[in-house]
Amino acid sequence: MSERLGAAILGTGDVSGEHIKAYQRNPYTEVRAILSRSRERAEAKAREYGLANCRAYTDLDALLADPEIHLVSICTPHHLHVEQGVACAQAGKHVLIEKPIAIELEGLRRLDRAIREYNVRSVVSFVLRWNPLFQVIRSILAQGLLGDLYYGEVDYLHGITKDYSVYPWMSRREFGGTALLAAGCHAVDGLRWFVQREAAEVFGYANFSRGNPLEYEYEPNSVILIRFEDGVMGKVATSIEYRAPYTFPIVLMGNRGVIRDNRLFTHAWPGQTGWATIPSILPDSGAVTHHPFQAEIDHFVECVRNGVESHCNVADAVKTHEICLAGEISRQEGRPVKLPLA
């Protein structure tokens, strides 16, 4: 192995550029390959980012046969993630997979098995775990400023309209899956990251707005209720036809205080008479340039270099995806769904 780890990027969409920039800034990595259905697009992406030692591929097997590739970022449309992730694991390549990692249960199980069987490091791109407000909230919870949690809600409200580059495939059920899987899984994972408990049961609803103006093949609006293992309640609302600027509301309630986004009220501070506002970077933009990909990819590289598992690996992400899948089963069958899924 050469001194630097060779990284490959699968896909040439907007998010792939953020991965490329993060690898370029990391002192231990070099982007050496880009995969696209079009060699011309892959070559153009390499030129755009000044990648002098980067090869363009249209065939994944050929890319994975390259011994100078050690890390792979999967930035392709959702329905391709399972097959590509399994192939990377079988080739012994460590993988960072954009969300969702699967849009149905069988694929989720198959990818999880492959990562375990071939013992590669993995990170799933729930990139908001590295958002500064998320770090602030985790610190507040660790200090006990909310006491014992009894309720939490995290919502994903982002109108993904026809002018978005991802709309043509994301709006189709076979590629997008559900609103929760296509987008709201960020909120589900955020809730899990804060509550730090196993989910036991899910109940879900979903709908179209009148006339389905964005012509989604699946319901673009959903809400799920989650019962965690010790009775803590959670709620996640998702709307990808939201008619307002992007927002990612967070509410956490405990027996000693409450968090509402970056505002805190706690009975641990005698004399507090109103909300304390904490200056931080909020998860208040859907633009990929706003997300902390550098911290995520630096974490991925350190996991590979040190041979340690990530807190955000495929095994952990399976739990987030199971909640999303259970929400769809509940919507279809009109009943609570127990977790883990059979």
GROMACS .gro file of N, CA and C in nm, residues 57 77-78 118 128 169 184 192 203 261 264 287:
model
   36
   57TYR      N    1  -1.370   0.560  -1.489
   57TYR     CA    2  -1.420   0.424  -1.511
   57TYR      C    3  -1.569   0.428  -1.545
   77PRO      N    4  -2.741   0.710  -0.729
   77PRO     CA    5  -2.880   0.703  -0.686
   77PRO      C    6  -2.907   0.587  -0.591
   78HIS      N    7  -3.009   0.603  -0.508
   78HIS     CA    8  -3.035   0.514  -0.394
   78HIS      C    9  -3.044   0.367  -0.432
  118TYR      N   10  -1.685  -0.960   0.508
  118TYR     CA   11  -1.557  -0.925   0.449
  118TYR      C   12  -1.478  -0.827   0.536
  128LEU      N   13  -2.522   1.474   0.931
  128LEU     CA   14  -2.559   1.571   1.034
  128LEU      C   15  -2.509   1.531   1.173
  169TRP      N   16  -3.527   1.100  -1.079
  169TRP     CA   17  -3.523   0.962  -1.029
  169TRP      C   18  -3.576   0.951  -0.887
  184GLY      N   19  -3.627   1.171   0.485
  184GLY     CA   20  -3.654   1.180   0.629
  184GLY      C   21  -3.567   1.091   0.714
  192ARG      N   22  -3.256   0.911   1.684
  192ARG     CA   23  -3.184   0.799   1.747
  192ARG      C   24  -3.054   0.847   1.813
  203PHE      N   25  -4.544   0.342   1.440
  203PHE     CA   26  -4.674   0.356   1.374
  203PHE      C   27  -4.663   0.473   1.279
  261ASP      N   28  -3.438   2.334   1.908
  261ASP     CA   29  -3.331   2.375   1.816
  261ASP      C   30  -3.210   2.420   1.899
  264LEU      N   31  -3.232   2.654   2.491
  264LEU     CA   32  -3.233   2.562   2.605
  264LEU      C   33  -3.299   2.628   2.725
  287ALA      N   34  -2.867   2.235   0.117
  287ALA     CA   35  -2.755   2.238   0.022
  287ALA      C   36  -2.642   2.149   0.071
   0.00000   0.00000   0.00000
